[in-house]
XYZ file of C-alpha atoms in Angstrom:
726
model
C -28.455 5.821 -13.527
C -27.928 3.210 -11.152
C -31.421 1.585 -11.894
C -30.730 1.910 -15.726
C -27.469 0.081 -15.174
C -28.728 -2.999 -12.601
C -32.304 -3.026 -15.087
C -30.226 -3.642 -18.295
C -28.040 -5.545 -16.319
C -30.929 -8.213 -15.320
C -32.389 -8.474 -18.226
C -29.543 -9.054 -20.308
C -27.416 -11.180 -17.852
C -24.918 -13.324 -19.867
C -24.011 -10.630 -22.260
C -22.650 -8.625 -19.508
C -21.240 -11.337 -18.107
C -19.278 -12.720 -20.950
C -18.393 -8.577 -22.278
C -16.806 -8.273 -18.340
C -15.037 -12.074 -18.760
C -13.625 -10.491 -22.183
C -11.970 -7.746 -20.766
C -10.438 -9.470 -17.892
C -8.927 -11.562 -19.931
C -7.438 -8.903 -21.945
C -6.381 -6.537 -19.966
C -5.414 -9.354 -17.384
C -2.518 -9.935 -19.872
C -1.318 -6.898 -20.579
C -1.488 -5.585 -16.750
C 2.059 -7.743 -16.066
C 4.123 -6.137 -19.294
C 2.830 -2.588 -18.250
C 2.934 -2.844 -14.494
C 7.062 -2.947 -14.483
C 6.859 0.514 -17.084
C 5.164 2.428 -14.793
C 6.555 1.489 -11.101
C 9.187 3.280 -9.816
C 11.209 2.054 -6.893
C 13.343 4.777 -5.862
C 11.740 7.247 -3.129
C 13.668 10.209 -3.635
C 11.661 10.459 -7.190
C 8.638 11.051 -5.462
C 9.791 14.613 -3.852
C 9.131 17.778 -6.003
C 12.138 18.975 -7.570
C 12.209 22.214 -4.579
C 13.345 19.787 -2.071
C 17.200 19.493 -1.580
C 17.736 15.563 -1.676
C 15.555 15.235 -4.817
C 17.551 18.387 -6.785
C 20.508 16.485 -5.625
C 18.917 13.514 -7.462
C 18.363 15.198 -10.477
C 22.639 16.153 -10.750
C 23.152 12.632 -10.160
C 21.410 11.971 -13.190
C 22.214 14.918 -15.075
C 26.053 15.412 -14.673
C 27.171 12.115 -13.772
C 25.147 9.754 -14.980
C 23.149 7.457 -12.882
C 20.289 5.953 -14.483
C 17.111 6.469 -12.282
C 16.041 2.698 -12.762
C 19.236 1.513 -11.813
C 19.567 -0.639 -8.426
C 22.997 -0.763 -6.966
C 23.953 -3.941 -4.580
C 27.232 -4.247 -2.461
C 28.811 -7.428 -2.909
C 31.837 -8.683 0.226
C 34.384 -11.025 -1.370
C 36.667 -12.192 2.080
C 38.724 -15.282 1.686
C 36.758 -18.514 2.609
C 39.781 -19.322 5.936
C 38.917 -15.703 7.557
C 42.377 -14.476 7.437
C 42.491 -11.280 6.151
C 43.327 -10.358 2.291
C 46.590 -10.656 0.267
C 47.858 -8.431 -2.531
C 47.373 -11.675 -4.590
C 44.117 -12.142 -3.326
C 42.848 -8.549 -3.862
C 44.124 -9.432 -7.670
C 42.322 -12.173 -8.065
C 39.454 -10.216 -6.789
C 39.511 -7.698 -9.542
C 40.509 -10.515 -12.260
C 37.188 -12.333 -11.180
C 35.226 -8.992 -10.578
C 36.300 -7.954 -14.608
C 34.804 -11.171 -15.885
C 31.418 -11.020 -14.068
C 31.414 -7.516 -15.389
C 31.914 -8.889 -18.721
C 29.621 -11.689 -18.571
C 25.562 -11.578 -19.572
C 22.833 -12.741 -17.004
C 20.036 -14.386 -18.634
C 16.771 -13.901 -16.784
C 15.144 -17.155 -15.506
C 12.122 -17.476 -17.221
C 8.448 -18.896 -16.143
C 6.901 -21.516 -17.678
C 3.477 -20.924 -16.854
C 3.514 -17.598 -18.575
C 4.362 -17.215 -22.474
C 6.917 -15.375 -23.330
C 5.544 -11.829 -24.418
C 4.116 -11.221 -21.030
C 6.984 -10.991 -19.687
C 9.495 -7.980 -20.736
C 13.241 -9.834 -20.502
C 15.152 -8.067 -17.908
C 18.336 -9.844 -19.359
C 21.559 -7.494 -18.671
C 25.248 -7.314 -18.230
C 25.536 -5.848 -14.546
C 28.303 -3.034 -14.086
C 30.636 -4.440 -11.346
C 32.605 -1.946 -9.765
C 35.470 -2.139 -6.815
C 34.464 0.163 -4.195
C 37.282 -0.147 -0.612
C 38.819 -2.403 1.322
C 38.072 -3.449 5.278
C 40.703 -1.783 7.196
C 42.098 -4.896 8.441
C 41.678 -6.336 4.850
C 39.260 -9.078 6.044
C 37.290 -7.946 2.946
C 36.523 -5.847 0.127
C 33.226 -4.820 -1.536
C 31.880 -4.267 -5.366
C 29.303 -2.415 -6.117
C 27.096 -3.711 -8.668
C 24.956 -2.397 -10.543
C 21.625 -3.874 -12.224
C 19.126 -2.445 -14.828
C 15.435 -2.511 -13.330
C 12.846 -2.205 -10.554
C 14.050 -3.753 -7.590
C 10.297 -5.148 -7.039
C 10.489 -6.677 -10.464
C 10.495 -10.338 -10.967
C 12.414 -10.191 -13.864
C 14.603 -8.500 -12.514
C 15.008 -10.540 -9.383
C 15.127 -13.199 -10.972
C 18.340 -11.592 -12.559
C 20.301 -10.792 -9.124
C 19.634 -14.459 -8.253
C 21.500 -15.492 -11.273
C 24.049 -12.855 -10.857
C 24.464 -13.808 -6.825
C 24.620 -18.069 -7.534
C 26.667 -17.287 -10.244
C 28.869 -14.970 -8.210
C 29.182 -16.956 -5.515
C 30.401 -20.664 -7.513
C 33.025 -18.506 -9.074
C 34.687 -16.906 -6.365
C 33.604 -20.225 -4.247
C 36.786 -21.757 -6.833
C 39.329 -19.264 -6.153
C 38.645 -20.082 -2.512
C 36.741 -16.407 -1.259
C 33.401 -16.355 0.155
C 30.712 -13.846 -1.197
C 28.277 -12.103 0.646
C 25.581 -9.644 -0.788
C 23.596 -6.665 0.710
C 21.463 -3.855 -0.489
C 18.083 -3.257 -1.102
C 17.681 -5.627 -3.834
C 19.697 -8.305 -2.076
C 17.329 -7.471 1.259
C 14.396 -7.593 -1.202
C 14.825 -11.033 -2.461
C 16.342 -12.335 0.517
C 12.766 -11.458 2.106
C 10.620 -12.410 -0.966
C 12.691 -15.944 -1.030
C 11.982 -16.331 3.428
C 8.886 -15.411 2.874
C 7.590 -17.506 -0.331
C 5.568 -20.147 1.519
C 4.135 -18.322 4.314
C 2.370 -15.748 1.671
C 1.204 -18.972 -0.306
C 0.175 -20.480 2.793
C -1.337 -17.160 3.892
C -3.131 -16.317 1.243
C -4.412 -19.956 0.701
C -5.959 -19.678 3.898
C -7.258 -16.474 3.597
C -8.856 -17.596 0.747
C -10.833 -20.905 2.434
C -11.436 -18.175 4.961
C -13.889 -16.181 2.769
C -15.012 -19.863 0.885
C -15.681 -21.448 4.497
C -17.611 -18.279 5.737
C -19.655 -17.869 3.108
C -20.571 -21.693 3.188
C -21.384 -21.147 6.661
C -23.381 -17.767 6.268
C -25.516 -19.525 3.045
C -25.067 -22.704 2.834
C -24.477 -22.982 -0.946
C -21.084 -23.706 -3.053
C -22.113 -21.160 -6.087
C -22.985 -18.267 -3.168
C -19.002 -19.369 -1.404
C -17.289 -19.874 -4.998
C -19.214 -16.453 -6.754
C -17.562 -14.328 -5.118
C -13.520 -14.697 -5.265
C -14.717 -15.516 -9.066
C -16.793 -12.549 -9.931
C -14.154 -9.955 -8.143
C -11.298 -11.835 -9.426
C -12.857 -11.111 -13.066
C -13.620 -7.459 -11.889
C -10.283 -6.928 -10.178
C -8.436 -8.177 -13.157
C -10.116 -5.370 -15.483
C -9.270 -2.750 -12.827
C -5.448 -3.730 -12.790
C -5.376 -3.202 -16.199
C -7.014 0.274 -15.985
C -5.135 1.827 -13.099
C -1.276 0.821 -15.093
C -2.915 1.302 -18.641
C -4.473 5.038 -17.472
C -0.649 5.637 -15.580
C 0.951 4.568 -18.861
C -0.876 7.040 -20.825
C -0.852 9.932 -18.269
C 2.982 9.232 -17.535
C 2.252 8.916 -14.368
C 4.441 6.676 -12.057
C 2.951 4.318 -9.421
C 4.735 3.148 -6.151
C 6.082 -0.498 -6.480
C 3.787 -1.312 -3.765
C 0.262 -0.266 -5.118
C -0.525 -3.192 -7.129
C -0.984 -5.208 -4.354
C -2.260 -3.061 -2.185
C -4.900 -2.718 -5.100
C -5.985 -6.334 -4.942
C -6.091 -6.302 -1.583
C -8.632 -3.713 -1.445
C -10.245 -4.872 -4.396
C -11.057 -8.140 -2.971
C -12.138 -6.619 0.639
C -14.675 -4.503 -0.703
C -15.843 -6.577 -4.086
C -16.912 -9.196 -2.011
C -18.687 -6.592 0.515
C -20.729 -5.061 -1.974
C -21.446 -9.345 -3.155
C -22.317 -9.961 0.023
C -24.854 -6.818 0.552
C -26.606 -7.320 -2.217
C -26.808 -11.231 -1.774
C -28.116 -11.124 1.642
C -30.930 -8.420 0.217
C -31.457 -10.865 -2.683
C -31.949 -13.752 -0.314
C -34.020 -11.579 1.990
C -35.737 -10.547 -0.855
C -36.781 -14.055 -2.173
C -37.932 -15.143 1.339
C -40.483 -12.528 1.345
C -41.796 -12.657 -2.171
C -41.579 -16.028 -3.191
C -44.103 -15.959 -5.808
C -42.068 -13.017 -7.705
C -39.208 -14.495 -9.953
C -35.480 -14.679 -9.809
C -34.912 -11.449 -12.470
C -36.835 -9.162 -11.175
C -35.814 -9.694 -8.053
C -32.802 -9.322 -8.706
C -33.217 -5.680 -10.743
C -35.033 -4.748 -7.714
C -32.987 -5.894 -4.578
C -30.372 -4.412 -7.511
C -31.453 -0.839 -7.757
C -32.339 -0.635 -3.885
C -29.019 -1.542 -2.668
C -27.228 -0.197 -5.667
C -27.685 3.303 -4.230
C -26.501 2.544 -1.111
C -22.957 0.205 -2.701
C -22.269 3.913 -5.006
C -22.350 6.157 -2.239
C -20.381 3.606 0.001
C -17.881 3.271 -3.240
C -18.123 7.831 -3.843
C -16.875 8.101 -0.735
C -14.070 5.765 -1.177
C -13.322 7.473 -4.668
C -13.980 10.743 -2.810
C -11.313 10.204 0.074
C -8.280 8.666 -2.446
C -9.233 11.721 -4.446
C -8.073 13.837 -2.135
C -4.459 12.443 -2.395
C -4.163 13.978 -5.537
C -3.495 17.651 -3.540
C -0.414 16.035 -2.231
C 3.461 16.857 -2.352
C 4.745 13.670 -2.292
C 3.908 11.548 -5.261
C 3.601 8.367 -3.652
C 0.422 9.627 -2.057
C -0.280 11.625 -5.299
C -0.254 8.314 -7.428
C -1.718 6.021 -4.691
C -4.866 8.053 -4.353
C -5.804 8.386 -8.513
C -4.981 4.288 -9.279
C -7.139 3.072 -6.078
C -9.899 6.149 -6.916
C -9.757 4.691 -10.422
C -9.696 1.045 -9.621
C -12.961 1.685 -6.871
C -14.552 3.143 -9.727
C -13.891 0.145 -11.718
C -15.679 -2.333 -9.287
C -18.019 0.033 -8.695
C -19.431 -0.418 -12.596
C -18.896 -4.283 -12.021
C -20.964 -3.619 -8.688
C -23.569 -2.325 -11.011
C -23.375 -4.781 -13.870
C -21.649 -7.769 -13.642
C -22.713 -8.621 -9.865
C -26.447 -7.821 -10.719
C -26.170 -9.924 -13.920
C -24.718 -12.718 -11.673
C -27.835 -12.774 -9.203
C -30.103 -12.900 -12.192
C -28.659 -15.328 -14.386
C -28.314 -17.318 -11.582
C -31.414 -16.812 -9.567
C -33.235 -19.200 -6.715
C -30.218 -21.697 -7.691
C -27.392 -19.144 -6.549
C -28.507 -20.892 -2.516
C -28.214 -24.300 -3.693
C -28.826 -26.702 -2.033
C -29.610 -25.120 0.859
C -32.964 -24.582 1.708
C -33.152 -21.483 3.495
C -35.700 -19.439 0.999
C -38.368 -21.729 2.061
C -38.799 -20.274 5.636
C -38.073 -17.373 7.436
C -35.144 -17.532 10.275
C -35.989 -16.245 13.616
C -33.148 -14.140 13.016
C -31.011 -15.888 16.211
C -27.779 -13.380 17.106
C -28.917 -10.540 15.317
C -31.836 -10.220 16.284
C -30.950 -10.133 20.155
C -28.010 -7.876 19.189
C -30.859 -5.589 18.032
C -33.043 -6.093 21.010
C -29.962 -5.383 23.390
C -29.023 -2.035 21.997
C -32.562 -0.727 21.452
C -33.394 -1.786 25.172
C -29.502 -0.346 26.204
C -28.864 2.287 23.789
C -26.901 5.035 26.288
C -24.938 1.270 28.071
C -23.925 -0.316 24.934
C -23.025 3.276 23.761
C -21.160 4.099 26.824
C -19.224 0.824 26.272
C -18.562 1.453 22.397
C -16.998 4.775 22.729
C -14.842 3.677 25.809
C -13.466 1.270 24.298
C -12.285 3.126 21.504
C -11.568 6.089 23.619
C -9.329 3.202 25.616
C -7.681 1.893 22.135
C -7.418 6.043 21.591
C -4.678 6.724 24.350
C -1.922 4.360 22.316
C -1.378 7.506 20.532
C 0.450 9.110 23.449
C 3.819 9.597 22.587
C 3.186 8.316 18.765
C 6.393 8.587 16.687
C 6.769 8.448 12.419
C 9.510 5.931 11.430
C 10.325 7.071 8.052
C 12.983 4.403 7.333
C 12.253 1.282 5.354
C 10.226 -1.696 6.485
C 11.882 -4.090 8.434
C 10.574 -7.356 7.927
C 12.133 -8.349 11.517
C 13.956 -11.494 9.761
C 17.792 -12.413 9.975
C 18.687 -12.221 6.529
C 21.979 -12.959 4.622
C 21.425 -9.597 3.369
C 21.672 -7.864 6.874
C 24.149 -10.206 7.986
C 26.398 -9.247 5.352
C 25.257 -5.560 6.510
C 26.451 -6.077 9.801
C 29.907 -7.524 9.189
C 30.164 -4.582 6.792
C 29.763 -2.302 9.221
C 31.849 -3.828 12.177
C 35.017 -2.901 10.194
C 33.433 0.268 8.566
C 31.176 3.598 8.769
C 27.390 2.450 9.241
C 26.176 4.053 5.729
C 29.476 2.870 3.249
C 26.752 0.981 1.342
C 24.581 3.753 0.592
C 26.264 7.071 1.624
C 24.854 10.521 1.857
C 26.117 12.570 -0.772
C 26.675 16.353 -1.245
C 26.396 17.756 -4.888
C 27.981 20.547 -6.022
C 27.096 22.886 -8.616
C 28.333 25.999 -10.058
C 25.963 28.447 -11.275
C 22.513 26.772 -11.834
C 23.596 23.559 -12.910
C 20.388 22.072 -11.053
C 16.787 22.026 -12.031
C 16.417 22.548 -7.839
C 15.759 26.437 -7.081
C 18.950 27.140 -5.294
C 16.640 27.451 -2.219
C 17.699 24.249 0.375
C 21.026 23.939 -0.015
C 23.904 26.626 -0.192
C 23.979 30.175 -1.231
C 24.711 31.132 -4.968
C 26.729 33.799 -6.310
C 29.244 34.928 -8.858
C 32.474 32.991 -8.959
C 34.110 30.567 -11.056
C 33.119 28.448 -14.116
C 34.606 25.341 -12.821
C 35.346 23.436 -9.997
C 38.677 21.158 -8.777
C 39.294 19.037 -5.601
C 41.352 22.327 -4.512
C 38.742 24.964 -4.519
C 36.083 22.000 -2.639
C 39.200 21.430 0.044
C 37.260 23.345 2.549
C 33.701 21.747 2.332
C 35.512 18.347 2.560
C 37.308 19.126 5.706
C 34.341 20.641 6.665
C 31.921 17.752 5.945
C 34.914 15.486 7.653
C 34.497 17.212 11.279
C 30.854 17.256 11.730
C 30.463 14.780 14.755
C 28.417 11.485 13.678
C 30.667 11.209 9.257
C 32.805 8.296 9.919
C 34.524 9.434 6.402
C 34.509 11.589 3.273
C 35.522 10.200 0.472
C 37.558 11.989 -2.335
C 35.928 14.361 -4.673
C 34.393 13.236 -7.731
C 33.750 15.813 -10.705
C 31.733 15.716 -13.778
C 32.856 15.994 -17.427
C 32.530 19.452 -17.568
C 33.800 19.787 -14.255
C 30.316 22.674 -13.751
C 29.367 19.473 -10.834
C 31.316 17.821 -7.877
C 29.988 15.034 -5.562
C 31.446 14.481 -2.669
C 30.434 11.286 -0.472
C 30.128 11.132 3.153
C 29.994 8.271 4.853
C 28.275 8.224 8.082
C 28.818 5.950 11.228
C 24.492 5.881 11.726
C 22.650 3.054 9.607
C 21.210 5.795 6.827
C 17.532 4.033 7.013
C 17.923 5.383 11.781
C 16.555 8.591 12.910
C 20.094 9.946 14.058
C 21.563 9.780 9.948
C 18.371 11.632 8.735
C 19.378 14.240 11.809
C 22.501 14.455 10.628
C 21.794 14.984 6.803
C 19.195 17.472 7.354
C 20.784 19.633 9.845
C 24.964 19.670 10.107
C 25.885 17.917 6.767
C 23.702 20.243 4.903
C 24.305 22.830 7.310
C 28.281 22.512 6.559
C 27.287 21.906 2.908
C 25.731 25.309 2.422
C 28.393 27.831 4.528
C 31.195 26.260 3.053
C 30.456 26.170 -0.349
C 32.504 28.151 -2.509
C 31.426 31.488 -3.920
C 29.427 31.166 -6.963
C 28.292 27.518 -5.997
C 25.132 25.365 -4.899
C 25.277 22.396 -2.557
C 22.572 19.507 -2.252
C 22.636 16.902 -0.189
C 20.933 14.107 -1.047
C 21.492 9.823 -0.355
C 19.126 8.130 1.894
C 18.740 10.103 5.098
C 18.684 13.138 4.007
C 15.586 11.990 1.050
C 13.537 10.839 4.099
C 14.445 13.730 5.596
C 12.755 15.745 3.245
C 10.007 13.423 3.017
C 8.931 13.278 6.966
C 8.778 17.171 6.319
C 6.102 16.700 3.006
C 4.397 13.924 4.761
C 3.644 16.352 7.685
C 2.656 19.227 5.223
C 0.335 16.559 3.682
C -1.553 15.132 6.368
C -2.685 18.987 7.131
C -4.028 19.375 3.984
C -5.673 15.760 2.976
C -7.437 15.373 6.686
C -9.602 18.019 6.333
C -10.676 17.902 2.434
C -10.698 14.170 2.718
C -13.395 14.578 6.051
C -15.057 17.450 4.628
C -16.082 15.788 0.708
C -17.171 12.577 3.013
C -19.642 14.553 5.057
C -21.034 15.862 1.863
C -21.554 12.525 0.471
C -22.790 11.621 3.419
C -25.658 14.817 3.523
C -26.373 14.054 -0.057
C -27.446 9.999 0.629
C -29.046 10.717 4.629
C -30.435 14.119 3.902
C -30.033 14.906 7.376
C -27.724 17.612 9.042
C -27.377 15.324 12.247
C -26.794 11.801 10.410
C -23.206 12.896 9.197
C -22.728 14.000 11.841
C -22.738 11.147 14.166
C -21.180 8.948 11.510
C -18.102 11.122 10.786
C -17.366 11.093 14.727
C -17.606 7.814 15.329
C -15.287 7.215 12.186
C -12.950 9.698 13.438
C -12.547 7.689 16.697
C -12.234 4.747 14.785
C -9.403 6.152 13.270
C -7.869 7.134 16.419
C -8.538 3.861 17.974
C -7.122 1.985 15.281
C -3.443 4.280 15.326
C -3.572 4.024 19.234
C -3.595 0.313 19.212
C -0.887 0.003 16.516
C 1.114 2.727 18.203
C 0.784 0.460 21.823
C 1.432 -2.934 20.443
C 4.336 -2.070 17.875
C 5.547 1.547 19.288
C 5.671 0.780 22.558
C 4.946 -3.082 22.785
C 7.703 -4.377 20.455
C 10.133 -1.590 20.769
C 10.319 -0.654 16.583
C 10.859 3.057 16.375
C 7.549 4.249 15.806
C 4.674 3.641 13.199
C 5.254 3.592 9.444
C 4.980 7.135 8.112
C 2.687 6.015 5.746
C 0.120 4.161 8.000
C -1.690 7.709 9.334
C -2.778 8.553 6.182
C -3.535 5.639 4.451
C -5.668 4.250 7.542
C -7.471 7.189 7.876
C -8.704 7.083 4.293
C -9.004 3.409 4.646
C -11.203 3.414 8.261
C -13.043 6.263 7.660
C -13.844 5.542 4.109
C -14.430 1.968 4.208
C -15.584 2.095 7.498
C -18.116 4.435 6.410
C -19.471 1.874 3.826
C -20.681 0.566 7.106
C -22.328 2.959 8.506
C -24.039 3.837 5.326
C -25.587 0.262 4.798
C -26.692 0.419 8.744
C -27.674 3.911 8.444
C -29.748 3.701 4.964
C -31.351 0.430 6.765
C -31.977 2.279 9.847
C -33.968 4.805 7.682
C -36.256 2.126 5.486
C -37.462 0.811 8.341
C -38.555 3.853 10.669
C -40.061 5.032 7.236
C -43.112 2.656 8.595
C -45.472 2.712 10.903
C -44.307 2.097 14.393
C -41.638 2.700 17.707
C -37.984 3.914 16.792
C -36.306 1.655 18.781
C -38.388 -0.995 17.463
C -37.125 0.404 13.866
C -33.694 0.054 14.758
C -34.488 -3.516 16.192
C -35.556 -4.526 12.661
C -32.597 -2.997 10.906
C -29.858 -4.627 13.119
C -31.198 -7.581 12.455
C -31.456 -7.565 8.795
C -27.941 -5.933 8.218
C -25.754 -7.547 10.899
C -25.171 -10.454 8.914
C -24.340 -9.015 6.040
C -22.518 -6.266 8.152
C -20.501 -8.591 10.615
C -19.257 -11.064 7.098
C -17.976 -8.242 5.114
C -16.004 -6.625 8.333
C -14.403 -10.377 8.126
C -13.831 -10.887 4.897
C -12.277 -7.357 4.334
C -10.353 -7.806 7.367
C -9.242 -11.305 6.239
C -7.884 -9.810 3.196
C -6.123 -7.033 5.059
C -4.551 -9.574 7.029
C -2.968 -10.972 3.814
C -0.476 -8.207 3.712
C 1.061 -9.824 7.076
C 3.360 -11.985 4.474
C 3.912 -9.288 2.837
C 7.709 -8.339 3.934
C 7.366 -4.878 6.262
C 3.719 -4.813 5.808
C 3.080 -6.017 9.337
C 2.027 -2.828 10.605
C -0.579 -2.164 7.673
C -2.159 -5.986 7.791
C -2.653 -4.927 11.601
C -4.009 -1.923 11.664
C -5.667 -2.786 8.748
C -7.747 -5.194 9.775
C -8.170 -4.108 13.278
C -9.773 -0.900 11.779
C -12.061 -2.531 9.891
C -13.549 -5.025 12.744
C -13.751 -1.942 15.245
C -16.145 -0.071 12.262
C -18.018 -3.121 11.376
C -18.531 -4.553 14.731
C -18.336 -1.806 17.290
C -19.374 1.427 15.227
C -21.724 -0.043 12.834
C -23.431 -2.884 15.110
C -23.738 -0.764 18.363
C -22.939 2.563 18.310
C -24.663 3.974 15.523
C -27.768 1.845 15.892
C -27.332 2.811 20.097
C -27.356 6.814 18.927
C -30.241 5.876 16.473
C -32.136 4.670 19.382
C -31.555 7.506 21.462
C -32.521 10.179 19.132
C -35.159 8.350 17.317
C -36.785 9.835 14.300
C -34.281 13.128 15.545
C -31.439 11.404 13.888
C -32.580 12.608 10.897
C -32.732 16.437 11.647
C -33.886 18.827 10.318
C -36.149 16.402 7.448
C -37.760 13.068 8.858
C -36.972 9.237 8.275
């Protein structure tokens, strides 16, 4: 199969190239429009319905008309001179708010994109009064917009509304402030816009410069980026198209993560081909370039296929997760990597065949064989002192792994660390009102089976009256107000049919904090279950309750995904290497690398920088990436070691040759992939992910594949391939 694909592509290179370019143009044009339709921003929507907070979300939508794609911005209005609001001021605020709520906000257009590619998010926001500070220093308004906060169109609508509101209230002698998830996202995005552009440009420049230094060729430096861009465009379109057809929803961060993954592994695979292609042309100067491309693509294609399948298998196991954010991320990345694999077996060989020896122009390195340089010296060192090098590598990884001691998971939203105007507004509100006033914990009470949930997570259900009233729920309201950590309890809101009620509880703790999560999932949930009237069921929702339930779901998923992913990767290694001992060595090495990477991230962010802990998604995503992508490099070096050991001569000499030939490709690929993940640091709240991914890839490439695995191979010799020979 692999030989057939690579053979056809090298015989008909221009046909293959044209097909890929046409697919990329078509799917890239559709992707922006479709992406907004298949992404969702509410984390709670990813929880299964049996969780208490997920059932609460369902009640909010069905009984109280909350829209699943609605996002709320809290607007603060105060006097420009800092004085307390008078009765006339509050009346003026109400009048101005009414005008804002009647005015349609047009979505700003991007001049560089045609209208058909950009969904129109223009809308009329719903503006309603919320509450006034006890000292009357400000009044809060609730502004509801429809759409995903990560959608650029929705962000543009918010900016237009915010600017118009500021101007309108300023003319009335009033100041404004905005907070909430959408406001924080926009403020952080705006503050990072320049850094993101500069960071992306630096990474692209780094990749091009690195390839120029390695190949001394302009074409070999630029071609990887162009090829990966083409394949990435097809993959992105395929992923969102598949999500649309199957009805699955993606997390808003998934498209960006896919782009980074495809950039990294796509360039990796092309580098593997380029290095082997150059080596092959040096050894056989009389052979035609197309024939050489066919032979190299078929040979390296096997290793690339195995490497890609390890990533696919690892992320496919996320389909077993109960938490929907994981369950959607896994198949999405797996599908994208499969597209990249097909591209690596068709488009990349076609490019080699079409360019031929001109791929390395104007370099003259094809005319002579290099002496090996640092790669040869590294191979000689590792094979001369294998036990010493093995001990040093294991000691380094073990020392970093010790950083996991005392690790904590942070289930709050990522904090960019910037002092945005949205954060400043939130801080001003919390000084006068409970910290949770703009993001309350809500207790929902339903009569009978008034929810899609099963009623097991909240209160008990028994026979009773068919409707609810504020008086009937007064005992529950008083009980909630007496919970330590509850700052205020709002009045009871009844649904139209009076079969459901909502009681908003304003916690004194930040809704993103561990204290708030403990309150929502502990005392608040206990009181709601105990004091809910007979014949009703109580559910606790809101951000704090959602993340408390997510912590339970994630702990459950980690216990399932880790062993299943490891078993699948081990099976692929077993089939590829046809050995029992070699897969064990490789799996133990990447497992130690994962522990070292997570330990280093814990040391830096939790212990050194004082953050609450590591992001709750980091261990699972890091495990999959480091194990799967780290195995890529191990597969490349192990496959080359086995190939060299099939030749006559000492096993250590074979290992030295394998390191000399593969070290440049692995080192370059590792630097490129680490640089790709480093670009995540320019995305607000992704600093932990960027650091851990980049470090994990560097450790996998530089320590595991170039030192630890060759040292083990040199120490064990051909016994590494037990029970079969190399």
